[in-house]
Coordinates of C-alpha atoms in Angstrom, one line a residue:
Chain F
M1 CA -0.2 -0.4 -0.1
R2 CA 1.3 3.5 -1.1
E3 CA 0.0 6.4 1.0
I4 CA -1.7 9.1 -0.4
P5 CA -0.3 12.2 0.8
S6 CA -2.9 14.5 2.3
A7 CA -3.2 17.0 0.3
V8 CA -3.4 14.5 -2.7
Q9 CA -6.8 13.3 -0.2
T10 CA -8.5 16.7 0.4
L11 CA -8.0 17.3 -3.2
L12 CA -9.4 14.1 -4.8
K13 CA -12.6 15.0 -2.3
S14 CA -13.1 18.6 -3.8
R15 CA -14.0 17.7 -7.0
S16 CA -12.0 19.7 -8.9
M17 CA -8.2 19.3 -10.0
I18 CA -7.5 22.7 -12.4
G19 CA -5.2 24.7 -12.6
E20 CA -1.6 24.2 -10.7
N21 CA -3.9 20.9 -9.4
K22 CA -4.6 19.7 -12.9
P23 CA -4.3 16.1 -13.6
T24 CA 0.0 16.3 -14.8
C25 CA 2.6 13.2 -16.1
E26 CA 6.0 12.7 -16.6
V27 CA 6.6 9.4 -19.3
V28 CA 10.6 8.7 -19.5
I29 CA 11.7 6.8 -21.6
E30 CA 15.7 5.1 -21.5
G31 CA 18.4 6.9 -23.5
I32 CA 16.2 9.9 -23.5
A33 CA 18.3 13.1 -22.8
N34 CA 14.8 13.3 -20.5
E35 CA 16.2 11.2 -18.3
K36 CA 18.9 12.1 -15.6
V37 CA 22.0 11.6 -17.9
A38 CA 24.3 10.2 -14.8
S39 CA 26.8 7.3 -13.3
G40 CA 24.2 4.5 -12.5
I41 CA 23.6 1.4 -13.6
K42 CA 23.1 1.8 -17.2
T43 CA 27.1 2.9 -17.5
K44 CA 28.8 0.1 -19.2
V45 CA 31.7 -1.2 -17.6
F46 CA 34.5 -3.3 -18.5
K47 CA 37.5 -4.7 -16.0
L48 CA 41.0 -3.6 -18.5
G49 CA 42.7 -6.7 -19.5
T50 CA 43.7 -5.2 -22.7
E51 CA 42.2 -2.8 -23.7
P52 CA 39.5 -2.6 -26.5
I53 CA 40.3 -0.5 -29.9
D54 CA 38.2 2.4 -30.7
W55 CA 36.4 2.1 -26.8
K56 CA 36.2 5.6 -26.7
S57 CA 34.5 6.2 -30.3
V58 CA 30.1 6.4 -30.4
D59 CA 29.9 3.9 -32.0
F60 CA 32.5 0.7 -30.0
D61 CA 30.2 -1.9 -29.3
D62 CA 29.9 -2.1 -25.7
S63 CA 26.8 -4.6 -25.7
A64 CA 29.6 -7.4 -24.1
W65 CA 30.1 -5.1 -21.2
V66 CA 28.2 -5.8 -17.9
N67 CA 26.4 -3.2 -16.2
A68 CA 27.8 -1.1 -13.8
A69 CA 27.5 -2.3 -9.9
I70 CA 26.1 0.8 -7.6
Y71 CA 28.4 1.4 -4.2
S72 CA 25.3 2.1 -2.5
N73 CA 27.0 4.3 0.3
V74 CA 24.9 7.6 0.9
Y75 CA 27.9 9.4 1.8
W76 CA 30.0 8.7 -1.2
M77 CA 26.4 10.0 -3.5
S78 CA 27.8 13.4 -3.2
I79 CA 26.9 14.4 -7.1
P80 CA 23.0 15.1 -7.4
N81 CA 21.6 12.5 -9.6
A82 CA 25.0 10.4 -9.9
K83 CA 25.5 6.7 -8.2
P84 CA 29.1 6.0 -7.5
I85 CA 30.0 2.5 -9.6
W86 CA 32.7 0.3 -9.7
H87 CA 33.5 -3.3 -11.9
P88 CA 30.6 -6.0 -9.9
V89 CA 33.1 -8.2 -9.7
M90 CA 36.3 -5.9 -8.2
N91 CA 39.2 -6.6 -7.0
L92 CA 41.4 -4.2 -5.1
M93 CA 44.8 -2.3 -7.6
E94 CA 42.6 -2.4 -11.4
T95 CA 41.8 -0.5 -14.2
C96 CA 38.1 0.2 -15.5
L97 CA 37.2 1.5 -18.0
F98 CA 33.1 2.9 -18.5
R99 CA 30.7 4.4 -21.5
H100 CA 27.4 5.6 -20.8
T101 CA 25.5 6.2 -23.4
F102 CA 22.7 8.8 -23.8
Y103 CA 20.5 11.1 -26.7
L104 CA 19.7 14.1 -27.3
L105 CA 17.0 15.1 -29.4
E106 CA 18.5 19.1 -29.4
L107 CA 21.2 20.8 -28.6
P108 CA 21.5 22.4 -24.9
T109 CA 23.5 25.3 -24.1
N110 CA 26.5 25.8 -21.5
V111 CA 26.2 21.4 -19.8
N112 CA 28.7 21.2 -17.7
I113 CA 30.0 17.5 -16.9
S114 CA 30.4 16.6 -13.0
F115 CA 32.5 14.1 -11.8
N116 CA 34.8 12.8 -9.1
H117 CA 36.7 9.2 -8.6
D118 CA 39.2 6.8 -6.8
N119 CA 42.1 7.5 -7.8
D120 CA 43.6 8.5 -11.1
L121 CA 41.4 9.2 -13.9
L122 CA 43.6 7.9 -16.8
G123 CA 41.4 10.0 -18.9
L124 CA 37.4 11.3 -19.8
Y125 CA 36.2 11.4 -22.9
I126 CA 32.6 13.1 -25.0
N127 CA 32.3 10.9 -28.3
G128 CA 36.4 10.1 -28.2
N129 CA 37.1 14.1 -27.9
F130 CA 39.7 13.7 -24.7
I131 CA 38.6 16.1 -22.0
I132 CA 40.8 15.7 -19.5
S133 CA 43.3 13.0 -16.8
Q134 CA 43.9 13.3 -13.4
V135 CA 46.8 11.7 -11.6
N136 CA 47.6 11.6 -8.3
D137 CA 45.7 14.8 -7.1
N138 CA 42.0 12.9 -5.7
Q139 CA 43.1 13.2 -2.0
Y140 CA 41.0 11.4 0.7
P141 CA 37.8 11.6 1.4
W142 CA 37.5 11.0 -3.2
W143 CA 34.4 12.2 -2.7
E144 CA 33.8 15.7 -1.3
H145 CA 36.4 16.4 -4.7
I146 CA 33.5 17.4 -7.1
Y147 CA 35.3 18.3 -10.3
T148 CA 33.5 20.5 -13.3
I149 CA 34.0 20.6 -16.7
D150 CA 32.3 22.4 -19.4
I151 CA 31.9 19.7 -22.4
T152 CA 29.2 21.8 -24.5
Q153 CA 31.0 22.0 -27.9
Y154 CA 31.8 18.0 -28.1
L155 CA 27.8 16.9 -28.0
Q156 CA 25.9 16.4 -30.5
I157 CA 22.2 15.9 -31.7
G158 CA 21.5 12.1 -31.6
K159 CA 23.7 9.9 -30.2
N160 CA 26.4 10.7 -27.4
V161 CA 29.7 8.7 -25.1
I162 CA 30.7 9.8 -22.0
S163 CA 33.9 7.6 -21.6
A164 CA 36.2 7.5 -19.2
K165 CA 39.4 5.2 -17.7
V166 CA 39.6 4.9 -14.3
N167 CA 43.0 3.1 -12.4
D168 CA 43.0 2.1 -8.5
N169 CA 46.2 2.4 -6.5
G170 CA 44.8 0.7 -3.4
T171 CA 41.2 0.4 -2.5
M172 CA 38.4 -0.1 -5.0
C173 CA 38.1 1.6 -8.5
M174 CA 35.5 4.2 -8.4
F175 CA 33.7 6.7 -11.1
Q176 CA 30.6 9.2 -10.2
F177 CA 29.5 11.8 -13.3
A178 CA 26.3 14.2 -13.7
L179 CA 25.4 16.7 -16.7
D180 CA 23.4 19.6 -15.6
L181 CA 21.3 19.2 -19.0
D182 CA 17.8 20.9 -18.2
I183 CA 16.2 20.0 -20.7
E184 CA 12.1 20.0 -21.3
S185 CA 10.5 16.0 -21.8
R186 CA 9.4 16.0 -25.4
I187 CA 7.7 13.5 -25.0
K188 CA 3.9 15.0 -26.2
P189 CA 1.3 12.3 -24.5
K190 CA -1.4 12.3 -26.1
S191 CA -3.3 9.9 -24.0
I192 CA -1.8 6.7 -21.3
N193 CA -3.4 3.9 -20.5
I194 CA -3.3 1.6 -17.7
S195 CA -4.0 -1.6 -17.0
R196 CA -3.5 -3.9 -13.8
N197 CA -4.9 -7.0 -13.4
K198 CA -4.3 -9.6 -10.6
N199 CA -1.4 -12.7 -11.7
M200 CA -1.3 -10.9 -15.1
S201 CA 1.9 -8.2 -16.4
G202 CA 0.4 -4.7 -16.5
S203 CA 0.3 -3.4 -19.9
L204 CA 0.5 0.0 -20.9
N205 CA -0.2 1.8 -23.9
I206 CA 1.1 5.7 -24.7
S207 CA 0.4 7.8 -27.9
I208 CA 2.4 10.0 -28.4
D209 CA 2.4 13.3 -31.1
N210 CA 4.7 12.2 -33.8
K211 CA 4.8 15.5 -36.5
N212 CA 6.9 14.8 -39.3
G213 CA 8.4 11.3 -38.0
E214 CA 10.0 13.3 -35.0
W215 CA 10.1 9.7 -32.8
S216 CA 9.6 6.9 -36.1
P217 CA 12.8 4.6 -35.1
D218 CA 14.3 5.3 -38.3
N219 CA 14.4 9.2 -37.8
T220 CA 18.4 9.5 -38.1
F221 CA 18.1 12.1 -35.0
N222 CA 16.2 9.1 -32.7
Q223 CA 17.7 6.8 -34.8
N224 CA 16.0 2.9 -32.2
V225 CA 15.2 5.6 -29.4
L226 CA 12.1 4.1 -29.3
F227 CA 12.6 0.6 -29.6
P228 CA 11.1 -2.9 -28.7
N229 CA 12.6 -3.7 -24.8
K230 CA 13.8 0.2 -24.0
E231 CA 12.8 1.4 -20.5
V232 CA 9.6 3.1 -20.1
T233 CA 8.6 4.9 -16.8
V234 CA 6.0 7.1 -16.5
N235 CA 4.6 9.3 -13.3
Q236 CA 1.0 10.5 -12.8
G237 CA -0.4 12.3 -10.4
Y238 CA -2.1 16.0 -9.9
G239 CA -0.1 19.2 -10.2
N240 CA 3.3 19.0 -8.0
N241 CA 2.3 16.0 -6.2
L242 CA 3.1 12.8 -9.1
I243 CA 3.7 9.2 -7.8
Q244 CA 5.4 6.2 -10.2
T245 CA 2.7 4.5 -12.2
F246 CA 4.2 2.2 -13.8
N247 CA 7.8 0.7 -16.2
G248 CA 8.0 -1.8 -17.9
L249 CA 9.3 -2.9 -21.4
I250 CA 8.3 -1.7 -25.0
D251 CA 7.2 -4.5 -27.3
R252 CA 5.5 -2.9 -30.0
I253 CA 5.7 0.7 -32.2
E254 CA 3.2 1.3 -33.8
M255 CA 2.9 4.2 -36.4
T256 CA 0.2 6.0 -38.3
T257 CA 0.4 8.7 -40.8
F258 CA -3.0 10.8 -40.5
P259 CA -3.0 11.8 -37.6
Q260 CA 0.6 11.9 -37.3
E261 CA 1.1 9.6 -34.5
L262 CA 2.9 6.6 -32.2
K263 CA 1.5 4.4 -30.1
L264 CA 3.9 2.4 -27.8
S265 CA 2.5 -1.3 -26.4
V266 CA 4.7 -1.6 -22.9
R267 CA 4.7 -3.8 -20.3
D268 CA 5.5 -4.3 -17.0
K269 CA 8.7 -6.0 -16.0
L270 CA 7.5 -9.7 -16.3
K271 CA 7.9 -9.5 -19.5
L272 CA 12.0 -10.8 -18.6
A273 CA 10.2 -13.7 -17.3
L274 CA 7.1 -14.3 -19.8
D275 CA 9.5 -13.9 -22.6
Q276 CA 12.0 -15.1 -21.8
T277 CA 13.8 -19.5 -21.6
I278 CA 15.8 -20.0 -18.4
T279 CA 19.2 -19.8 -18.9
S280 CA 22.2 -20.9 -16.1
G281 CA 25.6 -20.0 -19.1
T282 CA 24.9 -21.9 -22.0
S283 CA 22.4 -24.4 -20.6
H284 CA 18.8 -24.2 -20.5
V285 CA 18.6 -26.6 -17.8
I286 CA 18.4 -25.8 -14.3
T287 CA 18.8 -28.2 -11.0
Y288 CA 18.2 -27.1 -7.3
T289 CA 19.4 -29.3 -4.4
A290 CA 18.1 -28.3 -0.8
Q291 CA 17.7 -24.5 -1.4
T292 CA 14.2 -22.8 -0.2
V293 CA 12.0 -22.2 -2.5
E294 CA 12.5 -18.5 -1.8
T295 CA 16.0 -18.8 -3.2
I296 CA 15.2 -20.7 -6.2
F297 CA 12.9 -17.8 -6.9
S298 CA 15.5 -15.0 -6.2
D299 CA 17.6 -16.7 -8.3
L300 CA 15.5 -17.5 -11.4
A301 CA 14.6 -13.5 -10.8
S302 CA 18.0 -12.3 -10.9
K303 CA 18.6 -14.4 -13.9
A304 CA 16.2 -13.2 -15.7
G305 CA 17.1 -9.8 -14.6
L306 CA 14.2 -9.0 -12.8
T307 CA 15.2 -6.6 -9.5
T308 CA 13.7 -8.0 -6.7
G309 CA 11.2 -5.8 -4.2
T310 CA 9.3 -8.4 -1.2
I311 CA 10.8 -11.7 -1.5
E312 CA 8.5 -12.9 1.6
T313 CA 9.7 -16.4 3.5
T314 CA 8.1 -19.9 2.6
G315 CA 9.2 -22.1 4.8
I316 CA 9.3 -25.4 1.9
T317 CA 13.1 -26.2 0.9
L318 CA 12.8 -28.5 -2.0
A319 CA 15.4 -31.4 -2.3
E320 CA 15.6 -30.8 -6.1
K321 CA 14.0 -29.7 -8.7
T322 CA 15.2 -29.5 -12.0
F323 CA 13.6 -27.0 -14.4
S324 CA 14.4 -27.7 -18.6
W325 CA 13.4 -25.5 -21.2
E326 CA 10.6 -23.3 -19.6
T327 CA 10.2 -19.5 -18.5
Y328 CA 11.2 -18.1 -16.0
A329 CA 7.4 -16.6 -15.8
D330 CA 6.6 -21.0 -16.0
C331 CA 9.0 -21.5 -13.3
F332 CA 7.8 -19.0 -10.8
Q333 CA 4.5 -20.0 -11.4
W334 CA 5.3 -23.6 -10.6
L335 CA 7.0 -22.2 -7.9
A336 CA 3.7 -19.9 -6.5
D337 CA 1.1 -22.8 -7.4
L338 CA 3.3 -24.9 -5.0
V339 CA 3.3 -22.9 -2.0
G340 CA -0.2 -21.0 -2.2
F341 CA 2.3 -17.5 -2.6
E342 CA 1.3 -14.6 -5.6
Y343 CA 4.0 -13.0 -8.3
G344 CA 4.2 -10.2 -9.6
A345 CA 6.1 -6.5 -10.7
D346 CA 4.7 -3.8 -9.1
E347 CA 4.5 0.0 -10.4
E348 CA 8.9 0.3 -9.9
G349 CA 9.4 -2.8 -11.8
L350 CA 10.1 -4.7 -8.7
I351 CA 9.1 -8.8 -8.8
Y352 CA 7.7 -9.7 -5.3
F353 CA 6.8 -13.5 -4.6
R354 CA 4.3 -13.2 -1.4
K355 CA 1.7 -15.1 0.7
E356 CA -1.1 -14.8 -1.3
S357 CA -3.1 -13.7 1.9
I358 CA -5.7 -12.0 3.0
P359 CA -5.6 -9.3 5.4
D360 CA -7.7 -10.2 8.8
E361 CA -7.2 -6.6 10.2
P362 CA -7.4 -4.5 6.8
I363 CA -6.0 -0.8 6.5
V364 CA -7.6 1.2 4.1
A365 CA -5.6 2.8 1.1
Y366 CA -8.8 4.8 -0.3
E367 CA -12.6 5.9 0.5
F368 CA -14.6 6.3 -2.5
T369 CA -17.9 8.9 -1.8
E370 CA -20.5 9.1 -4.0
G371 CA -21.0 12.8 -4.6
M372 CA -17.1 13.2 -4.3
D373 CA -15.4 10.4 -6.2
I374 CA -17.3 7.9 -8.1
I375 CA -18.2 7.7 -11.7
S376 CA -20.5 4.9 -11.7
L377 CA -20.4 1.5 -10.1
G378 CA -21.8 -1.8 -10.6
Y379 CA -22.3 -4.8 -8.3
T380 CA -22.5 -8.6 -8.9
I381 CA -22.9 -11.4 -6.3
D382 CA -22.5 -14.7 -8.9
D383 CA -22.4 -18.1 -7.6
N384 CA -21.4 -19.4 -10.7
D385 CA -17.0 -19.7 -10.1
I386 CA -17.9 -21.0 -6.7
Y387 CA -18.0 -24.3 -5.1
S388 CA -19.0 -26.0 -1.9
K389 CA -15.4 -27.7 -1.4
I390 CA -12.4 -28.4 -2.9
I391 CA -10.9 -31.6 -3.6
V392 CA -7.0 -31.9 -4.5
Y393 CA -5.2 -35.1 -5.6
G394 CA -1.6 -35.6 -5.9
K395 CA 0.6 -38.3 -5.9
D396 CA 3.4 -39.3 -3.6
E397 CA 6.7 -40.4 -4.7
N398 CA 5.5 -44.2 -4.2
D399 CA 2.9 -43.3 -6.8
N400 CA -0.2 -43.9 -4.0
V401 CA -2.9 -41.7 -4.6
I402 CA -3.0 -38.9 -1.9
S403 CA -5.4 -35.7 -1.1
A404 CA -6.4 -32.9 0.9
S405 CA -8.7 -30.6 1.1
K406 CA -10.3 -27.7 1.5
D407 CA -14.5 -26.0 2.7
Y408 CA -15.2 -23.0 1.3
I409 CA -15.7 -20.7 4.3
S410 CA -18.7 -19.1 3.4
K411 CA -20.8 -21.8 1.8
D412 CA -23.6 -21.7 4.1
Y413 CA -24.0 -18.4 4.2
Y414 CA -23.9 -17.9 0.1
N415 CA -26.3 -21.4 -0.2
V416 CA -23.8 -23.1 -2.1
L417 CA -25.7 -26.5 -3.6
S418 CA -23.6 -29.0 -1.1
Q419 CA -22.7 -31.0 -4.3
K420 CA -21.3 -28.8 -6.2
V421 CA -17.0 -29.5 -5.4
M422 CA -14.4 -28.7 -7.5
K423 CA -11.4 -31.6 -8.1
I424 CA -7.6 -30.9 -8.9
D425 CA -5.5 -33.0 -10.3
A426 CA -1.7 -31.8 -8.8
S427 CA 0.4 -34.2 -10.1
D428 CA 3.8 -32.3 -8.6
A429 CA 1.8 -32.2 -5.5
D430 CA 3.9 -35.2 -4.1
T431 CA 3.0 -34.5 -0.1
V432 CA 0.0 -33.6 1.7
E433 CA 1.1 -30.4 2.3
K434 CA 1.8 -29.6 -1.3
S435 CA -1.9 -30.8 -2.1
Q436 CA -3.5 -28.8 1.2
A437 CA -1.5 -25.5 0.0
I438 CA -2.7 -25.6 -3.6
A439 CA -6.8 -26.7 -2.0
E440 CA -6.2 -23.7 0.6
R441 CA -5.0 -21.2 -2.4
A442 CA -8.1 -22.1 -4.7
E443 CA -10.3 -21.4 -2.1
M444 CA -8.9 -18.1 -1.4
L445 CA -9.3 -17.1 -4.8
M446 CA -12.8 -18.2 -4.3
R447 CA -13.3 -15.8 -2.1
S448 CA -12.9 -12.9 -5.0
R449 CA -15.3 -14.0 -7.3
V450 CA -18.2 -14.0 -5.3
R451 CA -18.8 -10.3 -4.6
I452 CA -18.0 -8.4 -7.2
V453 CA -17.9 -4.7 -7.6
N454 CA -17.2 -2.8 -10.4
F455 CA -16.5 1.4 -10.4
A456 CA -14.7 4.1 -12.1
A457 CA -14.0 6.8 -10.5
V458 CA -11.3 9.9 -10.7
A459 CA -8.4 8.3 -10.8
V460 CA -5.9 7.3 -7.7
P461 CA -2.6 6.4 -9.1
W462 CA -1.4 5.8 -5.5
L463 CA -3.5 3.1 -5.2
Q464 CA -2.3 -1.0 -5.7
I465 CA -3.3 -3.3 -6.8
G466 CA -3.9 -6.0 -3.6
D467 CA -5.4 -2.7 -1.7
I468 CA -8.3 -2.0 0.2
V469 CA -10.5 0.9 -0.5
R470 CA -14.0 1.6 1.3
V471 CA -16.8 2.4 -0.9
T472 CA -19.8 4.5 0.2
E473 CA -22.4 5.1 -1.8
S474 CA -26.3 4.4 -1.6
S475 CA -27.9 2.1 -4.6
T476 CA -26.8 -0.5 -3.4
T477 CA -26.8 0.0 0.3
I478 CA -23.8 -1.0 1.0
S479 CA -20.8 0.7 2.6
E480 CA -18.3 -1.4 2.8
L481 CA -14.4 -3.0 1.9
Y482 CA -13.3 -4.4 -1.2
R483 CA -10.6 -5.8 -2.3
I484 CA -8.8 -4.6 -6.0
T485 CA -7.7 -7.1 -8.8
D486 CA -8.1 -5.2 -11.4
L487 CA -7.1 -1.5 -12.3
S488 CA -7.0 0.5 -15.1
T489 CA -6.3 4.1 -15.6
S490 CA -7.3 6.3 -18.5
Y491 CA -5.6 10.0 -18.9
D492 CA -6.1 12.2 -21.8
K493 CA -7.6 15.1 -22.6
S494 CA -11.1 14.6 -21.4
G495 CA -9.4 13.6 -18.1
Y496 CA -8.0 11.3 -15.5
T497 CA -9.9 8.4 -14.2
M498 CA -10.1 4.6 -13.3
Q499 CA -12.0 1.4 -13.3
I500 CA -11.7 -0.8 -10.5
T501 CA -12.6 -4.0 -10.2
C502 CA -13.2 -5.5 -6.5
Y503 CA -14.0 -8.3 -4.7
H504 CA -15.7 -7.8 -1.2
H505 CA -13.9 -8.1 1.5
S506 CA -15.5 -7.2 4.4
A507 CA -18.8 -4.8 6.1
Chain O
M1 CA -1.9 52.4 -47.6
Y2 CA -1.8 51.7 -43.5
S3 CA -3.1 49.0 -42.0
F4 CA -3.6 48.2 -38.4
Y5 CA -4.0 44.8 -38.6
I6 CA -0.6 42.9 -40.0
W7 CA 0.0 39.7 -41.5
G8 CA 3.8 38.7 -41.5
T9 CA 4.2 43.0 -43.4
M10 CA 1.0 43.1 -45.0
G11 CA -1.1 44.9 -44.0
L12 CA -5.0 43.7 -43.9
L13 CA -8.4 45.4 -44.7
V14 CA -10.9 44.2 -41.7
A15 CA -14.4 44.9 -42.0
K16 CA -16.0 47.3 -39.2
G17 CA -17.4 45.4 -36.4
S18 CA -16.2 41.6 -37.6
Y19 CA -12.6 41.3 -35.5
N20 CA -12.7 38.6 -32.4
P21 CA -9.4 38.8 -30.7
P22 CA -7.4 35.8 -30.4
I23 CA -9.1 33.4 -27.4
A24 CA -8.9 30.0 -26.5
E25 CA -10.7 27.5 -24.6
N26 CA -9.1 26.8 -21.4
G27 CA -9.6 22.9 -22.0
I28 CA -11.7 22.0 -18.7
T29 CA -13.9 18.8 -18.6
E30 CA -16.8 18.3 -16.6
I31 CA -16.6 14.0 -15.4
K32 CA -20.1 14.0 -14.0
I33 CA -20.0 11.7 -10.7
L34 CA -22.5 9.5 -9.2
P35 CA -24.7 12.8 -6.8
D36 CA -25.5 12.3 -3.4
T37 CA -28.2 14.0 -1.3
S38 CA -26.3 17.2 -0.3
G39 CA -26.7 19.3 -3.5
N40 CA -23.1 20.0 -4.0
P41 CA -22.3 19.8 -7.7
A42 CA -22.8 16.4 -9.0
S43 CA -19.1 16.5 -11.2
V44 CA -16.0 16.6 -11.2
L45 CA -13.9 19.4 -13.0
Q46 CA -10.7 18.5 -14.3
Q47 CA -8.2 20.6 -16.4
G48 CA -6.3 19.4 -19.7
G49 CA -4.8 22.1 -20.2
R50 CA -5.6 25.0 -22.7
D51 CA -6.3 24.8 -26.5
R52 CA -4.9 27.0 -29.0
K53 CA -5.9 30.9 -29.7
R54 CA -7.8 31.6 -32.3
A55 CA -8.8 35.1 -33.7
S56 CA -11.1 35.2 -37.1
F57 CA -12.7 38.3 -39.3
K58 CA -13.8 38.8 -42.1
G59 CA -11.3 41.1 -44.2
Y60 CA -11.3 42.4 -48.5
A61 CA -8.4 42.3 -50.2
T62 CA -6.6 42.9 -53.2
E63 CA -6.8 39.8 -55.6
A64 CA -2.8 39.1 -55.1
D65 CA -3.1 39.4 -51.6
F66 CA -5.8 37.7 -51.7
K67 CA -3.8 34.8 -53.7
S68 CA -1.2 35.4 -51.0
L69 CA -3.1 35.0 -48.2
E70 CA -4.8 31.8 -49.9
T71 CA -1.2 30.3 -50.6
D72 CA -0.3 30.7 -46.6
H73 CA -3.3 29.0 -46.1
Y74 CA -2.6 25.5 -48.5
T75 CA 1.5 25.2 -47.1
A76 CA 0.4 26.2 -43.6
T77 CA 3.0 28.8 -43.6
E78 CA 3.9 30.3 -39.9
R79 CA 3.6 34.5 -39.9
T80 CA 2.9 36.7 -37.0
F81 CA -0.1 38.8 -36.8
T82 CA -0.9 41.8 -34.9
D83 CA -3.9 43.4 -33.8
I84 CA -5.2 46.8 -33.4
D85 CA -4.5 45.8 -30.1
N86 CA -0.8 45.3 -30.6
N87 CA -1.9 42.0 -29.7
S88 CA 0.8 40.0 -31.5
F89 CA 1.0 35.8 -32.1
N90 CA 1.9 33.6 -34.2
A91 CA -0.1 31.9 -36.1
V92 CA -1.0 29.7 -39.3
I93 CA -4.7 30.4 -41.3
E94 CA -6.4 27.8 -39.7
S95 CA -9.9 28.7 -42.5
L96 CA -10.0 30.7 -45.8
S97 CA -13.5 31.0 -47.4
P98 CA -14.5 30.9 -50.7
P99 CA -13.9 35.0 -51.5
I100 CA -16.9 37.5 -53.3
K101 CA -15.7 39.5 -56.2
I102 CA -16.9 43.0 -55.8
G103 CA -14.8 45.1 -57.9
E104 CA -11.1 45.3 -57.6
Y105 CA -11.6 43.5 -53.7
Y106 CA -12.5 40.4 -53.0
E107 CA -14.0 39.6 -49.0
Y108 CA -13.3 36.7 -47.3
A109 CA -13.5 35.4 -43.9
I110 CA -10.3 33.9 -42.2
T111 CA -9.5 32.2 -39.1
L112 CA -5.5 32.2 -37.4
L113 CA -4.7 29.2 -35.3
E114 CA -1.5 29.7 -33.0
V115 CA 1.1 27.6 -33.3

C-alpha cells in the first residue's frame, strides 16, 4: 500500500482538479535526455585486460560489457542524481573503462559534467574527444572533491557517449558523474492507459504526437530510441504531486500517418520472465538441490534480469528440482502454486513473491464516496465459480494417490449447493502438505469471485492491486471494504479516470 | 496604405465589427459523478491544458493580396499576426472562405490559429 499525501486526499474530494492541481504526467524513456544523464546501473563497465581498440568512440560496440554496480554508501553520493559505480567483480589495484550512452534531440546550451573518481582518472572523453586526466591529485575523501567542466562543444544531436578510464591504486576503482542537462521532455503524450490485473503482467499504452516522424525509430536523430525492450517509466498525479505508476519494456511501436501519431505498447517488467527461457551459462536446464523456494525464486529472478522487491519466506525447502526449457514465468508459477504464493511486478518494476492472503485487519488505502469521486458503479453477486468444497489429488513418491480438501469458508452464507465440488488433479503435489496448500489457495481465490464491484472513479494513482478500499454509496445499500483485483487508468485531454474491479472483503 | 492589422508584413483590411481577438478554450472537462444528497455539484472538473488561440475576422483584399493569403493557407505558413490593440501571436491560416468579388476587392472570412 502506498500512502496518499493528505494534500492529494483533500484534492480528490474537492471535485476540482484545475489550474495548478490539474492532472499531470511524466514519461521517461530509456536513452532520452529527459532521463537524468548520470552514472548508475546503466553505465557499461569493462575491467581492463587488453584495452579494446576505439573503446572511446561513439560507435564502439559495448554490448559485451557489463552493467556497472552501484556502491550504495550514501556519503559517497556527493553528485546530485549520480551513483558511485564500479565493476561488479572488483579487485584491488585494477583499472576499469566506463561508457555511458545517451541521446540528445536538441543541443543544450552550457552543459557541464560534474565528476569524481577513486583513484586516478587516466582519461575522460566525450564522444571520443579527450577532456581531461587527473592523476595523483584526488585526495581522500575522494567523494568530497567534485570537478566541473564545460563540455557543450563536444555534444551532438543523436547518440552521445561519455567514456572514462579509471585506475585504482589501493582500494577500489570508483567513478561518479552527472550532466546538468536541463532539457524539457519533448515526449508529448496524447493519452496514457495503464491496465493491471492480479496474476497478470501489467500493460501500458501511450499515444505520442509524432509530427514529421520525430519519434519514428528510423528517424536519423532518434534512431532506435523508441524500440522494443527500451525501458519506459511513467509518473502521474495532480499538480506537482506525482507517483510512479508504471515501469516496463516496450513490446510494440505502431505509427500512423494521419494523424501523425505513434503508439507504444509496453508490458511491465514481468515481460523479462514471460519472454525469456531459463538460462544458466549456455544451458537451459537448471537444477536446484536443497534450496528454499524463495531462494530458487530469487535466483531465477536474478537470472532473468529482474530486480527483486518483497520476497517472503515460504518455509519450504525442495530436496531437488530441475527446470528444463521453460520460461522464467512458468518456473515462477510452479513455485507460486506449490506454496500458495503470488508473484508479479509492481509499479516501480520490482518483482515480488508473497503469500497470497487476505488481511484480517485491513488498512483502508482510500475511501471512494458518491457525490465526490465515483463516476459509476456496478455490483454483482454470482455463484457461478463458487464450490462447496475443493479436493486436490496428488501422487507421492511411490505413486500412491494422496489428497487434501478445503471447504469454502462462506458456503453456508452464500447458499452454495452442497454437492458442488471442485476436483483438482495436481501431479506435482507429492506430499499432503503441498496438496493442502493448493486446496487452500484455490479456496482463497474463490473468495474473490462471489461478490464483485466494478466502478469508475476519479483516478487515484497511488492505489495498487491488493489494496483495500472503502466504497460509500447508497444505491446498493452498502458501505463496505473491497480488495482491488483489476485496475486500469485512462489519462487524456478528457480527464484522468480509473476503472476498478474489487471483491468484497468485509462490511 | 496603413493598416492596423498585420499578417507577416502584409497589411490587412478588416471589416468593421467583424474582428474576434485571439482567445482559446481552457481545456476544462466536466466529468459527471454519482450524485449524493448534499446538493453539491455532481461533477468533477479536470483541466487538460488550454487549447490553441484563434482569431477571426472578415476582410477584403486585392486579388494579389488574397492570392498571397491563399498560398499561406495551403502551405500552412507561419507568420506573426498583430492586431489593432498590438496583440501579437504566431499563427497559421486555419480556414479561409471562398472569396466574394466586389469590384476590385475580394471579400473573405479567415480564422488564424496559434502555432
